[in-house]
């Protein structure tokens, strides 16, 4: 999704902007551009379709050196991917980069055209550029022009603005799209994600919704939407810059799959006592708040939604609390009925997903007992706006296909289930067993990662397939959904997941020798039922691939492949069975030769609706 970087510094900022864009590449984009106030030559803009490397090439013939500039990676929404639609957009002597969507762009464009402004792109962003220029022609300075412009904009935006007349000033604003300010020594930066700036600073100020700011070498002035001056703490970004390297791995996705034992350990740090879970992380009055919960709603998107679906099984079984789970894009637009004492949980890797954030804001007006964000990014909008927060410590996740963020969300959710069970005096044995299982989880994941070679060989059998079916039951049904999502995201094979019991109500009609059927078969209370479902597949000539418990005793025979996993305690089994499915999709993508870390058309962080 779109990325913003900007800088005002004593040193030449072009390399900083380019490196920043490179660090945002993982979010997904189709074109890139940069505008630098080139010493003595006015604003120099360079844009290119495709990768940041292409922009760098274009810069070779249009070198720009300067101390003030903005840059952007674009993910097309209004207007197809093309150089003319790439940002920055110019008007008169100013340049603008924008993330988000200006909803009233149509009426603003018509008005500006009637005032004589000529549009050279199909984007909503160009409206902002002309509007700024228009207001600047009637106002004393850029700050006033920016304020008048913001008053007219409807929708979502993060903006970076420079003007030739103010050669040492960088302006920015945010509403509905993330933006941070980075502080250096006699320099300031902006970015849509702190990761873009870790090469120059680890000191960040997180803007609030509706804020705008004016940055120079030595000053950082921030105002809220009422133009009241605001002061926020400068926060140190905790993740080390080196974690953004692929290291010895061929892809970020593989690295992140292998980081899972560490990510789980970090997520659990300080959360487990001897035979009780430690709830202080949720705040001093956590125990009484957890006791007050009567009902749970979970809202999320994509992979995070699948984590919510697993949690519903855990929560209803282990705490007795009714739980419903919904995708945020649906939830935010319907009338929800909220029984008294309901806790709203939002799940998100990034904490910036537009629909999830909108769902949280909507929920805050619906009379919930409280809102809890389970999230991987400490300074994200979701974390800041929720009443409670529970951080997963997966570390930066760069691969678009989410892996370690998902398993750490599951860890956090099982921990929360255990905490709720504990406050309800549910069976101490179950609580102790969950704690033991969570403690042993990193080792188990390491063991399962050893199946990598076997799964790599298996991947070749998917090379010519166009469809695949994933089956699971109980908590492993959402894991089958996640396995199917991973496969389609990065190998572009159409994959669907079914609760195995539903097989004969439709999908069985699709099963033949060209349709691999992947089943998730742990040794749990539903295993016998699953075995019958698998026989239905074999009877129709379907190729079966079973990720099965070594104790499962499944039928052998032609067309059946078993990948054996160690026996695991039932609660953590969905977390363990996720690992081989991640490896399967990774290796199939390698066989198919797709762009594993940046699959086509997808974005890491979906900050527009
Ligand atoms: C995008 C990503 C997915 C992710 C989803 C939700 O679609 O490609 O990997 O699951 O957004 O993102 P979140 O950051 O809210 O978990």
Coordinates of C-alpha atoms and ligand atoms in Angstrom, one line a residue:
X1 CA 0.0 0.0 0.0
X2 CA 1.1 3.6 -0.5
X3 CA 4.2 4.8 1.5
X4 CA 5.4 8.3 2.4
X5 CA 8.9 9.5 3.3
X6 CA 10.0 13.1 3.7
X7 CA 13.0 14.9 5.1
X8 CA 14.5 18.3 5.9
X9 CA 18.2 18.1 6.8
X10 CA 21.6 19.7 6.4
X11 CA 22.9 16.7 4.4
X12 CA 21.7 15.8 0.9
X13 CA 18.4 14.0 1.5
X14 CA 17.9 12.2 -1.8
X15 CA 19.6 9.0 -0.7
X16 CA 17.6 9.0 2.6
X17 CA 14.3 9.3 0.7
X18 CA 15.3 6.4 -1.7
X19 CA 16.4 4.2 1.2
X20 CA 13.2 5.0 3.0
X21 CA 11.1 4.0 -0.1
X22 CA 13.1 0.8 -0.4
X23 CA 12.2 0.0 3.2
X24 CA 8.6 0.5 2.4
X25 CA 8.6 -1.7 -0.6
X26 CA 7.3 -4.7 1.3
X27 CA 4.0 -2.9 1.7
X28 CA 3.2 -3.4 -2.0
X29 CA 3.1 -0.7 -4.7
X30 CA 3.2 -0.2 -8.4
X31 CA 5.1 3.1 -9.0
X32 CA 7.3 5.5 -7.1
X33 CA 8.4 9.1 -7.1
X34 CA 10.4 11.7 -5.4
X35 CA 10.5 15.5 -5.3
X36 CA 13.5 17.4 -4.0
X37 CA 14.1 21.1 -3.7
X38 CA 17.2 21.0 -5.7
X39 CA 19.7 23.7 -4.7
X40 CA 19.1 26.7 -7.0
X41 CA 16.9 24.8 -9.4
X42 CA 13.5 24.7 -7.8
X43 CA 11.6 21.4 -7.2
X44 CA 12.9 18.5 -9.2
X45 CA 10.4 15.6 -9.6
X46 CA 11.2 12.1 -10.8
X47 CA 8.7 9.3 -11.1
X48 CA 8.8 5.8 -12.4
X49 CA 6.5 2.8 -12.9
X50 CA 7.5 -0.4 -11.2
X51 CA 10.2 -0.8 -8.5
X52 CA 12.2 1.7 -6.5
X53 CA 15.2 0.4 -8.5
X54 CA 13.6 1.9 -11.6
X55 CA 13.1 5.2 -9.9
X56 CA 16.8 5.2 -9.0
X57 CA 17.7 4.6 -12.6
X58 CA 15.5 7.5 -13.6
X59 CA 17.3 9.6 -11.0
X60 CA 20.6 9.0 -12.7
X61 CA 19.6 11.1 -15.6
X62 CA 17.8 13.7 -13.4
X63 CA 20.1 14.0 -10.4
X64 CA 18.6 16.0 -7.6
X65 CA 20.5 17.1 -4.5
X66 CA 18.9 19.1 -1.8
X67 CA 18.0 19.5 1.8
X68 CA 14.2 19.3 1.6
X69 CA 12.1 16.6 -0.2
X70 CA 9.3 14.1 -0.2
X71 CA 8.9 10.7 -1.8
X72 CA 6.2 8.1 -2.3
X73 CA 5.4 4.6 -3.3
X74 CA 1.9 4.3 -4.9
X75 CA -0.6 1.5 -4.8
X76 CA -3.2 2.5 -7.4
X77 CA -6.7 3.4 -6.2
X78 CA -7.9 6.4 -8.3
X79 CA -6.3 6.1 -11.8
X80 CA -4.4 3.1 -13.1
X81 CA -0.7 2.5 -12.3
X82 CA 1.3 4.8 -14.6
X83 CA 4.0 7.4 -14.4
X84 CA 1.6 10.3 -14.7
X85 CA -0.5 9.0 -11.8
X86 CA 2.6 8.4 -9.6
X87 CA 3.2 10.9 -6.7
X88 CA 4.5 13.5 -5.9
X89 CA 1.9 15.8 -7.6
X90 CA 2.8 19.4 -8.4
X91 CA 0.9 22.6 -8.5
X92 CA 2.7 25.9 -9.2
X93 CA 5.7 25.8 -6.9
X94 CA 4.7 23.1 -4.5
X95 CA 4.7 19.3 -4.3
X96 CA 2.5 16.8 -2.4
X97 CA 2.5 13.1 -1.5
X98 CA -0.6 11.5 -0.2
X99 CA -1.8 8.2 1.3
X100 CA -5.5 7.5 1.7
X101 CA -8.5 8.5 -0.4
X102 CA -10.0 12.0 -0.7
X103 CA -13.7 11.2 -0.9
X104 CA -14.9 14.6 -2.2
X105 CA -12.2 14.8 -4.9
X106 CA -14.8 14.9 -7.7
X107 CA -16.5 18.1 -6.6
X108 CA -13.2 19.7 -5.7
X109 CA -11.7 18.8 -9.1
X110 CA -14.7 20.4 -10.9
X111 CA -14.4 23.6 -8.9
X112 CA -10.6 23.8 -9.3
X113 CA -10.9 23.2 -13.1
X114 CA -13.4 26.0 -13.3
X115 CA -10.8 28.2 -11.6
X116 CA -8.3 27.3 -14.3
X117 CA -6.3 24.6 -12.7
X118 CA -5.2 21.9 -15.2
X119 CA -5.1 18.3 -14.1
X120 CA -2.4 16.0 -15.5
X121 CA -3.3 12.8 -13.6
X122 CA -6.4 10.8 -12.7
X123 CA -5.7 10.8 -9.0
X124 CA -7.6 12.2 -6.1
X125 CA -4.2 13.5 -4.8
X126 CA -3.7 16.1 -7.5
X127 CA -6.8 17.9 -6.1
X128 CA -4.9 18.4 -2.9
X129 CA -1.9 20.0 -4.7
X130 CA -4.1 22.5 -6.6
X131 CA -6.2 23.2 -3.6
X132 CA -3.0 24.1 -1.6
X133 CA -1.8 26.3 -4.5
X134 CA -5.1 28.0 -4.6
X135 CA -5.2 28.8 -0.9
X136 CA -1.6 29.8 -0.9
X137 CA -2.3 32.5 -3.5
X138 CA -4.8 34.0 -0.9
X139 CA -2.9 33.4 2.3
X140 CA 0.2 34.8 4.0
X141 CA 2.0 31.4 4.2
X142 CA 1.9 27.7 3.6
X143 CA 0.7 27.0 7.2
X144 CA -2.5 28.9 6.6
X145 CA -2.9 27.4 3.1
X146 CA -2.5 23.9 4.6
X147 CA -5.1 24.6 7.2
X148 CA -7.6 26.0 4.7
X149 CA -7.0 22.9 2.5
X150 CA -7.5 20.4 5.3
X151 CA -10.8 22.1 6.2
X152 CA -12.1 21.2 2.7
X153 CA -10.8 17.6 2.5
X154 CA -13.2 14.7 3.3
X155 CA -11.9 11.1 3.6
X156 CA -8.5 9.8 4.7
X157 CA -5.1 11.2 4.2
X158 CA -1.5 11.4 5.3
X159 CA 0.2 14.2 3.5
X160 CA 3.7 15.5 3.0
X161 CA 4.1 18.9 1.4
X162 CA 7.0 21.1 0.3
X163 CA 7.0 24.6 -1.3
X164 CA 9.8 26.4 -3.1
X165 CA 9.0 29.6 -1.2
X166 CA 9.8 27.9 2.1
X167 CA 13.0 26.0 1.3
X168 CA 13.6 24.8 4.9
X169 CA 10.1 23.7 5.9
X170 CA 8.4 20.3 5.6
X171 CA 4.7 20.2 6.2
X172 CA 2.6 17.2 7.0
X173 CA -0.9 16.2 8.2
X174 CA -2.8 13.0 9.1
X175 CA -6.4 12.0 9.2
X176 CA -7.3 8.3 8.9
X177 CA -3.8 7.2 7.5
X178 CA -0.7 6.7 9.6
X179 CA 2.1 9.3 9.7
X180 CA 5.1 9.6 12.1
X181 CA 7.7 12.3 12.6
X182 CA 11.3 11.1 13.0
X183 CA 13.7 13.3 15.0
X184 CA 17.4 13.5 14.2
X185 CA 20.1 15.9 15.2
X186 CA 19.3 19.1 13.3
X187 CA 17.0 17.2 11.0
X188 CA 13.4 16.0 10.8
X189 CA 11.7 13.3 8.8
X190 CA 8.3 12.0 8.1
X191 CA 7.1 8.6 7.1
X192 CA 4.0 6.5 6.9
X193 CA 5.8 3.7 8.9
X194 CA 8.8 4.2 11.3
X195 CA 10.5 1.3 9.5
X196 CA 11.2 3.7 6.6
X197 CA 13.4 5.9 8.8
X198 CA 15.3 3.4 11.0
X199 CA 18.5 4.1 9.0
X200 CA 18.5 7.7 10.2
X201 CA 16.7 7.7 13.6
X202 CA 15.0 5.6 16.2
X203 CA 13.3 8.6 17.8
X204 CA 9.6 9.1 16.8
X205 CA 6.6 11.3 17.5
X206 CA 3.3 9.7 16.6
X207 CA 0.8 12.2 15.2
X208 CA -2.8 11.9 16.3
X209 CA -5.8 11.9 14.0
X210 CA -6.5 15.4 12.6
X211 CA -3.0 16.8 13.5
X212 CA -0.8 18.8 11.1
X213 CA 2.8 19.8 11.6
X214 CA 5.5 22.2 10.4
X215 CA 9.1 20.9 10.6
X216 CA 12.4 22.6 10.1
X217 CA 15.9 21.6 10.9
X218 CA 15.6 22.6 14.6
X219 CA 11.9 22.8 15.2
X220 CA 8.8 20.6 15.2
X221 CA 5.5 22.3 15.7
X222 CA 2.3 20.3 15.9
X223 CA -1.3 21.4 16.0
X224 CA -4.6 19.5 16.3
X225 CA -7.6 19.9 14.1
X226 CA -8.7 23.0 16.1
X227 CA -5.2 24.5 15.5
X228 CA -4.3 24.1 19.1
X229 CA -0.6 23.6 19.7
X230 CA 0.2 20.0 20.8
X231 CA 3.2 18.4 22.4
X232 CA 3.8 14.6 22.3
X233 CA 6.5 12.5 23.8
X234 CA 9.4 11.4 21.6
X235 CA 9.4 7.6 21.7
X236 CA 12.3 5.3 21.0
X237 CA 11.5 2.6 18.4
X238 CA 12.3 -0.7 20.1
X239 CA 13.1 -3.0 17.2
X240 CA 16.7 -3.1 16.1
X241 CA 17.4 -1.9 12.5
X242 CA 19.1 -5.1 11.6
X243 CA 15.9 -7.1 11.9
X244 CA 15.0 -5.6 8.5
X245 CA 17.6 -7.7 6.8
X246 CA 16.9 -11.0 5.1
X247 CA 20.1 -12.4 6.7
X248 CA 20.9 -15.9 5.4
X249 CA 17.4 -16.4 4.1
X250 CA 16.3 -16.2 0.5
X251 CA 13.0 -14.4 1.3
X252 CA 11.6 -12.5 4.2
X253 CA 8.7 -14.9 4.4
X254 CA 11.0 -17.9 5.0
X255 CA 13.0 -15.9 7.6
X256 CA 9.8 -14.9 9.4
X257 CA 8.6 -18.6 9.4
X258 CA 11.8 -19.6 11.0
X259 CA 11.6 -16.7 13.5
X260 CA 8.5 -18.1 15.0
X261 CA 10.0 -19.9 18.0
X262 CA 11.7 -16.6 19.0
X263 CA 8.6 -14.6 18.3
X264 CA 6.4 -16.9 20.5
X265 CA 9.0 -16.7 23.3
X266 CA 9.1 -12.9 23.1
X267 CA 5.3 -12.6 23.0
X268 CA 5.0 -14.8 26.1
X269 CA 7.7 -12.9 28.1
X270 CA 6.2 -11.9 31.5
X271 CA 2.8 -13.4 30.8
X272 CA 3.2 -16.8 32.4
X273 CA 3.5 -17.6 36.1
X274 CA 4.1 -21.1 37.6
X275 CA 0.5 -22.3 37.4
X276 CA -1.3 -19.0 36.7
X277 CA -1.2 -16.5 33.9
X278 CA 0.0 -13.0 34.9
X279 CA -2.6 -10.4 33.9
X280 CA -0.8 -7.2 35.0
X281 CA 0.1 -6.5 31.3
X282 CA -3.6 -5.5 30.8
X283 CA -3.3 -2.8 33.5
X284 CA -3.6 -2.6 37.3
X285 CA -7.3 -3.4 37.4
X286 CA -7.1 -6.2 34.9
X287 CA -8.5 -8.9 37.1
X288 CA -11.7 -7.1 37.9
X289 CA -12.1 -6.0 34.2
X290 CA -11.7 -9.6 33.0
X291 CA -14.3 -10.8 35.6
X292 CA -16.8 -8.3 34.2
X293 CA -16.7 -9.7 30.7
X294 CA -19.9 -11.5 29.8
X295 CA -19.6 -11.7 26.0
X296 CA -16.9 -11.3 23.3
X297 CA -16.9 -9.8 19.8
X298 CA -13.7 -10.2 17.7
X299 CA -13.2 -8.1 14.6
X300 CA -10.3 -8.3 12.1
X301 CA -9.3 -8.7 8.4
X302 CA -7.4 -11.3 6.4
X303 CA -5.1 -13.6 8.3
X304 CA -5.9 -11.8 11.6
X305 CA -9.5 -12.7 11.1
X306 CA -8.5 -16.4 10.9
X307 CA -6.8 -16.0 14.3
X308 CA -10.1 -14.7 15.7
X309 CA -12.0 -17.7 14.3
X310 CA -9.6 -20.1 16.1
X311 CA -10.1 -18.1 19.3
X312 CA -13.8 -18.5 19.2
X313 CA -13.5 -22.2 19.7
X314 CA -11.1 -21.7 22.6
X315 CA -13.1 -19.0 24.3
X316 CA -16.5 -20.8 24.2
X317 CA -15.0 -24.1 25.3
X318 CA -12.7 -22.9 28.0
X319 CA -14.4 -19.9 29.4
X320 CA -18.1 -20.5 28.5
X321 CA -18.3 -16.9 27.2
X322 CA -20.3 -16.5 24.0
X323 CA -18.0 -15.2 21.2
X324 CA -18.7 -14.0 17.7
X325 CA -16.1 -13.2 15.1
X326 CA -16.5 -11.0 12.0
X327 CA -14.5 -9.4 9.2
X328 CA -14.1 -5.7 9.9
X329 CA -15.3 -4.5 6.5
X330 CA -18.7 -6.0 7.2
X331 CA -19.0 -5.2 10.9
X332 CA -18.3 -1.5 10.5
X333 CA -21.3 -1.0 8.2
X334 CA -24.1 -2.9 10.0
X335 CA -26.1 -2.4 13.1
X336 CA -24.5 -4.6 15.8
X337 CA -26.3 -5.8 18.8
X338 CA -24.1 -5.5 21.8
X339 CA -25.2 -7.4 24.9
X340 CA -24.3 -5.9 28.2
X341 CA -20.7 -6.7 29.3
X342 CA -19.4 -7.4 25.8
X343 CA -15.6 -7.0 25.2
X344 CA -14.6 -5.9 21.7
X345 CA -11.3 -7.4 20.5
X346 CA -9.6 -6.1 17.4
X347 CA -6.7 -8.1 15.9
X348 CA -4.1 -6.7 13.6
X349 CA -0.5 -7.2 12.7
X350 CA 0.0 -3.6 11.6
X351 CA -2.6 -1.8 13.7
X352 CA -3.3 0.5 10.7
X353 CA -5.7 -1.6 8.6
X354 CA -8.4 0.9 7.6
X355 CA -11.4 -1.4 8.1
X356 CA -10.2 -2.7 11.4
X357 CA -9.5 0.8 12.7
X358 CA -12.9 2.0 11.5
X359 CA -14.5 -0.9 13.2
X360 CA -12.8 0.0 16.5
X361 CA -14.0 3.6 16.2
X362 CA -17.5 2.4 15.4
X363 CA -17.5 0.0 18.3
X364 CA -16.5 2.8 20.7
X365 CA -19.9 4.3 20.2
X366 CA -21.8 1.0 20.7
X367 CA -21.7 0.6 24.4
X368 CA -19.1 -2.1 24.8
X369 CA -17.6 -2.9 28.2
X370 CA -14.3 -2.0 26.6
X371 CA -12.1 -2.4 23.6
X372 CA -8.9 -4.5 23.4
X373 CA -6.3 -4.3 20.6
X374 CA -4.1 -7.3 20.0
X375 CA -1.4 -6.0 17.8
X376 CA 2.2 -6.3 16.7
X377 CA 3.0 -2.6 16.4
X378 CA 3.3 -0.7 19.6
X379 CA 2.8 2.9 18.3
X380 CA 0.0 2.0 15.8
X381 CA -3.3 3.8 15.7
X382 CA -5.2 0.7 16.8
X383 CA -3.1 0.3 19.9
X384 CA -3.4 4.0 20.8
X385 CA -7.1 4.2 20.3
X386 CA -8.2 1.0 22.1
X387 CA -8.9 0.9 25.9
X388 CA -6.6 -2.1 26.5
X389 CA -3.7 -3.4 24.5
X390 CA -1.9 -6.7 24.3
X391 CA 1.2 -6.6 22.1
X392 CA 2.5 -9.5 20.2
X393 CA 6.2 -9.3 19.9
X394 CA 6.7 -10.9 16.5
X395 CA 9.1 -8.1 15.4
X396 CA 8.7 -6.3 12.1
X397 CA 6.9 -8.6 9.5
X398 CA 8.0 -7.7 6.0
X399 CA 6.6 -10.5 3.8
X400 CA 3.1 -9.6 2.6
X401 CA 1.8 -13.1 3.6
X402 CA 1.5 -13.0 7.3
X403 CA 3.2 -15.8 9.2
X404 CA 4.8 -15.0 12.6
X405 CA 2.2 -12.3 13.2
X406 CA -0.5 -14.9 12.9
X407 CA 1.0 -17.5 15.3
X408 CA 1.8 -14.8 17.9
X409 CA -1.8 -13.6 17.7
X410 CA -2.9 -17.1 18.4
X411 CA -0.5 -17.3 21.3
X412 CA -1.9 -14.0 22.7
X413 CA -5.5 -15.2 22.2
X414 CA -4.8 -18.5 24.0
X415 CA -3.2 -16.6 26.8
X416 CA -6.2 -14.3 27.0
X417 CA -8.6 -17.3 27.0
X418 CA -6.6 -18.8 29.9
X419 CA -6.7 -15.4 31.7
X420 CA -10.5 -15.2 31.3
X421 CA -10.9 -18.9 32.4
X422 CA -8.7 -18.2 35.5
X423 CA -10.8 -15.2 36.5
X424 CA -13.9 -17.4 36.3
X425 CA -12.3 -20.1 38.4
X426 CA -12.5 -22.7 35.6
X427 CA -10.7 -26.0 36.0
X428 CA -7.2 -25.3 37.4
X429 CA -5.9 -28.4 35.5
X430 CA -6.9 -26.9 32.2
X431 CA -5.2 -23.6 33.1
X432 CA -2.0 -25.4 34.1
X433 CA -2.1 -27.5 31.0
X434 CA -2.4 -24.4 28.8
X435 CA 0.5 -22.8 30.5
X436 CA 2.7 -25.9 30.1
X437 CA 1.7 -26.2 26.5
X438 CA 2.5 -22.5 25.8
X439 CA 5.9 -22.8 27.5
X440 CA 6.7 -25.8 25.3
X441 CA 5.5 -24.3 22.1
X442 CA 8.7 -22.7 20.8
X443 CA 10.5 -26.2 21.0
X444 CA 7.6 -27.9 19.2
X445 CA 7.7 -25.3 16.4
X446 CA 11.4 -25.9 16.0
X447 CA 10.7 -29.6 15.7
X448 CA 8.0 -29.0 13.0
X449 CA 10.3 -26.7 11.1
X450 CA 12.5 -29.7 10.5
X451 CA 9.9 -31.0 8.1
X452 CA 10.9 -28.2 5.7
X453 CA 12.8 -30.6 3.3
X454 CA 9.9 -33.0 3.1
X455 CA 7.5 -30.3 2.4
X456 CA 9.8 -28.8 -0.3
X457 CA 9.7 -32.1 -2.2
X458 CA 5.9 -32.2 -1.8
X459 CA 5.6 -28.8 -3.4
X460 CA 6.5 -30.0 -6.9
X461 CA 3.2 -32.0 -7.0
X462 CA 1.4 -28.6 -7.0
X463 CA 3.4 -27.2 -9.9
X464 CA 0.7 -27.8 -12.6
X465 CA -2.4 -27.5 -10.4
X466 CA -4.9 -24.7 -10.7
X467 CA -7.0 -25.5 -7.6
X468 CA -6.6 -27.0 -4.2
X469 CA -9.0 -27.9 -1.4
X470 CA -8.1 -27.6 2.3
X471 CA -10.0 -29.5 5.0
X472 CA -10.1 -29.3 8.7
X473 CA -12.5 -29.6 11.7
X474 CA -12.9 -27.7 14.9
X475 CA -10.0 -25.3 15.7
X476 CA -8.3 -26.7 12.6
X477 CA -11.0 -25.5 10.2
X478 CA -9.8 -21.9 10.5
X479 CA -6.2 -23.3 10.1
X480 CA -7.3 -24.9 6.8
X481 CA -8.7 -21.5 5.8
X482 CA -5.4 -19.9 6.7
X483 CA -3.5 -22.6 4.7
X484 CA -5.7 -21.9 1.7
X485 CA -5.3 -18.1 2.0
X486 CA -1.5 -18.5 2.1
X487 CA -1.4 -20.7 -1.0
X488 CA -3.6 -18.3 -3.0
X489 CA -1.8 -15.2 -1.8
X490 CA 1.7 -16.2 -2.9
X491 CA 1.4 -19.0 -5.5
X492 CA -1.8 -17.7 -7.2
X493 CA -3.4 -21.2 -7.1
X494 CA -7.1 -21.0 -6.4
X495 CA -7.5 -22.6 -3.0
X496 CA -10.6 -23.0 -0.8
X497 CA -11.1 -24.3 2.7
X498 CA -14.0 -26.3 4.0
X499 CA -15.0 -27.6 7.3
X500 CA -14.5 -31.3 6.4
X501 CA -18.1 -32.2 7.4
X502 CA -19.4 -29.9 4.7
X503 CA -17.5 -31.8 2.0
X504 CA -20.5 -33.7 0.7
X505 CA -22.7 -30.6 0.6
X506 CA -20.9 -29.3 -2.5
X507 CA -17.1 -29.3 -2.8
X508 CA -17.0 -33.1 -3.3
X509 CA -18.3 -32.5 -6.8
X510 CA -15.0 -30.8 -7.6
X511 CA -12.8 -33.6 -6.4
X512 CA -10.8 -35.5 -9.1
X513 CA -7.1 -36.4 -9.7
X514 CA -6.3 -32.7 -10.6
X515 CA -7.5 -31.3 -7.3
X516 CA -5.1 -31.8 -4.4
X517 CA -6.9 -32.1 -1.1
X518 CA -4.9 -31.0 1.9
X519 CA -6.1 -32.1 5.3
X520 CA -5.2 -31.0 8.8
X521 CA -5.5 -34.0 10.9
X522 CA -4.3 -33.7 14.5
X523 CA -5.1 -36.4 17.0
X524 CA -8.1 -34.7 18.6
X525 CA -11.7 -35.6 19.4
X526 CA -12.7 -35.0 15.8
X527 CA -10.1 -37.3 14.2
X528 CA -12.5 -40.3 13.6
X529 CA -15.0 -38.0 11.9
X530 CA -12.2 -36.5 9.7
X531 CA -11.1 -40.0 8.7
X532 CA -14.5 -40.7 7.2
X533 CA -14.4 -37.4 5.3
X534 CA -11.0 -38.3 3.9
X535 CA -12.3 -41.6 2.6
X536 CA -15.0 -39.7 0.7
X537 CA -12.1 -37.9 -1.1
X538 CA -10.1 -41.0 -1.9
X539 CA -13.2 -42.8 -3.2
X540 CA -13.4 -40.0 -5.9
X541 CA -9.8 -40.3 -6.9
X542 CA -8.7 -37.1 -5.2
X543 CA -5.0 -36.8 -4.2
X544 CA -4.8 -36.5 -0.5
X545 CA -2.1 -34.7 1.5
X546 CA -2.5 -35.2 5.2
X547 CA -0.7 -33.1 7.8
X548 CA -1.4 -35.6 10.5
X549 CA -0.4 -36.5 14.0
X550 CA 2.1 -39.3 14.2
X551 CA -0.5 -41.2 16.4
X552 CA -3.4 -40.6 14.0
X553 CA -3.2 -44.0 12.3
X554 CA -4.6 -42.9 8.9
X555 CA -5.1 -45.2 5.9
X556 CA -2.1 -45.6 3.6
X557 CA -2.4 -46.2 -0.1
X558 CA -2.0 -44.8 -3.6
X559 CA -2.7 -41.1 -3.8
X560 CA -2.2 -40.5 -0.1
X561 CA 0.7 -38.6 1.4
X562 CA 1.1 -38.3 5.1
X563 CA 3.3 -35.6 6.6
X564 CA 3.7 -36.7 10.3
X565 CA 3.7 -34.1 13.1
X566 CA 4.5 -34.8 16.7
X567 CA 1.6 -35.3 19.1
X568 CA 0.6 -32.0 20.7
X569 CA -1.7 -30.9 23.5
X570 CA -5.1 -30.0 21.9
X571 CA -5.1 -26.2 22.7
X572 CA -1.9 -25.4 21.0
X573 CA -2.4 -27.8 18.1
X574 CA -3.8 -25.1 15.7
X575 CA -0.6 -23.1 16.2
X576 CA 1.6 -26.0 15.5
X577 CA -0.3 -27.2 12.4
X578 CA 0.0 -23.7 10.9
X579 CA 3.7 -24.1 10.4
X580 CA 3.7 -26.9 7.7
X581 CA 1.0 -25.0 5.8
X582 CA 3.1 -21.9 5.7
X583 CA 6.1 -23.9 4.4
X584 CA 3.9 -25.6 1.8
X585 CA 2.7 -22.3 0.3
X586 CA 6.2 -20.9 0.4
X587 CA 7.7 -23.9 -1.5
X588 CA 4.8 -24.0 -4.0
X589 CA 5.4 -20.3 -4.7
X590 CA 9.1 -21.0 -5.3
X591 CA 8.2 -23.8 -7.7
X592 CA 5.8 -21.5 -9.5
X593 CA 8.4 -18.7 -9.5
X594 CA 6.2 -16.0 -8.1
X595 CA 7.3 -12.9 -6.1
X596 CA 7.1 -14.5 -2.7
X597 CA 7.5 -11.5 -0.5
X598 CA 5.6 -9.1 -2.7
X599 CA 2.8 -11.0 -4.4
X600 CA 1.0 -9.2 -7.2
X601 CA -1.9 -6.9 -6.4
X602 CA -1.5 -7.3 -2.6
X603 CA -0.3 -4.9 0.0
X604 CA 1.1 -5.6 3.5
X605 CA -0.8 -2.9 5.2
X606 CA -4.2 -2.0 3.8
X607 CA -4.6 1.6 4.9
X608 CA -7.4 2.4 2.5
X609 CA -10.9 1.0 2.6
Ligands
LIG1 C1 -3.4 -7.4 4.3 C2 -2.2 -8.3 4.4 C3 -2.6 -9.6 5.2 C4 -3.2 -9.2 6.5 C5 -4.4 -8.2 6.4 C6 -4.8 -7.6 7.7 O1 -4.4 -8.0 3.5 O2 -1.7 -8.7 3.1 O3 -1.5 -10.4 5.4 O4 -3.6 -10.4 7.2 O5 -4.0 -7.1 5.5 O6 -3.7 -6.9 8.2 P1 -3.5 -6.6 9.7 O7 -2.2 -5.7 9.7 O8 -4.7 -5.8 10.2 O9 -3.3 -7.8 10.5

